Amino acid sequence: MIISLRQGLRFIRFIIVFAGLVYLFYHVLDLFNGWISPVDQYQMPTGNAVKVFQETDWPGNGEARLTLAERLRLFYWYGE
């Protein structure tokens, strides 16, 4: 099996260009992520925000009590 020097250098150049483009693409996506995500993801909500998961039911709700598994399934079903 004969491997030419020209083909080997072309392959190495391809790998270097590919790695450089992947690196550049990663950093562009990282900049976009920094731009689109909120400043502090874990700050306390303000305004009309409510807790998603509560340990007790609201009094006078009229609905049957949901188990923990049912509430978790409902939480994931809504996609919140």
Short mmCIF file of C-alpha atoms in Angstrom, two decimals:
data_model
loop_
_atom_site.label_atom_id
_atom_site.label_comp_id
_atom_site.label_asym_id
_atom_site.label_seq_id
_atom_site.Cartn_x
_atom_site.Cartn_y
_atom_site.Cartn_z
CA MET A 1 0.00 0.00 0.00
CA ILE A 2 1.43 3.31 -1.09
CA ILE A 3 0.43 6.54 0.63
CA SER A 4 1.48 9.64 -1.22
CA LEU A 5 2.81 12.62 0.66
CA ARG A 6 0.46 14.96 -1.20
CA GLN A 7 -2.65 13.02 -0.14
CA GLY A 8 -1.41 12.81 3.45
CA LEU A 9 -0.84 16.56 3.62
CA ARG A 10 -4.25 17.20 2.05
CA PHE A 11 -5.87 14.98 4.68
CA ILE A 12 -4.03 16.72 7.52
CA ARG A 13 -5.03 20.12 6.11
CA PHE A 14 -8.66 18.94 5.93
CA ILE A 15 -8.57 17.81 9.57
CA ILE A 16 -7.08 21.14 10.70
CA VAL A 17 -9.65 23.19 8.75
CA PHE A 18 -12.48 20.98 10.02
CA ALA A 19 -11.33 21.31 13.65
CA GLY A 20 -11.02 25.09 13.24
CA LEU A 21 -14.51 25.39 11.82
CA VAL A 22 -15.96 23.22 14.60
CA TYR A 23 -14.19 25.40 17.18
CA LEU A 24 -15.53 28.57 15.53
CA PHE A 25 -19.06 27.15 15.30
CA TYR A 26 -18.96 26.16 18.98
CA HIS A 27 -17.99 29.67 20.05
CA VAL A 28 -20.62 31.30 17.82
CA LEU A 29 -23.28 29.08 19.42
CA ASP A 30 -21.88 29.89 22.87
CA LEU A 31 -22.18 33.62 22.14
CA PHE A 32 -25.75 33.10 20.92
CA ASN A 33 -26.54 31.14 24.08
CA GLY A 34 -25.16 33.94 26.24
CA TRP A 35 -27.27 36.45 24.35
CA ILE A 36 -30.54 34.50 24.53
CA SER A 37 -30.38 33.11 28.08
CA PRO A 38 -31.40 35.29 31.02
CA VAL A 39 -28.76 36.96 33.16
CA ASP A 40 -29.52 35.00 36.31
CA GLN A 41 -31.48 31.83 35.66
CA TYR A 42 -32.01 31.01 39.33
CA GLN A 43 -33.17 34.33 40.75
CA MET A 44 -36.41 34.51 42.72
CA PRO A 45 -39.38 35.23 40.43
CA THR A 46 -41.23 38.50 40.90
CA GLY A 47 -44.61 39.83 39.86
CA ASN A 48 -47.40 37.36 39.12
CA ALA A 49 -45.13 34.29 39.21
CA VAL A 50 -46.34 31.27 41.18
CA LYS A 51 -44.60 28.16 42.43
CA VAL A 52 -44.93 25.24 40.04
CA PHE A 53 -44.72 22.55 42.68
CA GLN A 54 -46.56 22.94 45.97
CA GLU A 55 -46.78 20.44 48.80
CA THR A 56 -50.39 21.26 49.73
CA ASP A 57 -53.59 21.63 47.73
CA TRP A 58 -55.49 24.88 47.61
CA PRO A 59 -58.47 24.90 49.97
CA GLY A 60 -61.86 24.74 48.25
CA ASN A 61 -60.32 23.59 44.99
CA GLY A 62 -63.03 21.00 44.30
CA GLU A 63 -60.61 18.69 42.47
CA ALA A 64 -59.46 15.33 43.74
CA ARG A 65 -56.02 15.22 45.32
CA LEU A 66 -53.33 14.24 42.89
CA THR A 67 -50.52 11.94 43.90
CA LEU A 68 -46.91 12.99 43.55
CA ALA A 69 -46.48 10.84 40.43
CA GLU A 70 -49.60 12.32 38.81
CA ARG A 71 -48.48 15.87 39.54
CA LEU A 72 -45.02 15.12 38.15
CA ARG A 73 -46.53 13.57 35.02
CA LEU A 74 -48.77 16.63 34.60
CA PHE A 75 -45.76 18.90 35.07
CA TYR A 76 -43.81 17.12 32.31
CA TRP A 77 -46.89 16.90 30.07
CA TYR A 78 -47.26 20.68 30.04
CA GLY A 79 -43.57 21.00 29.22
CA GLU A 80 -42.81 23.67 31.77
#
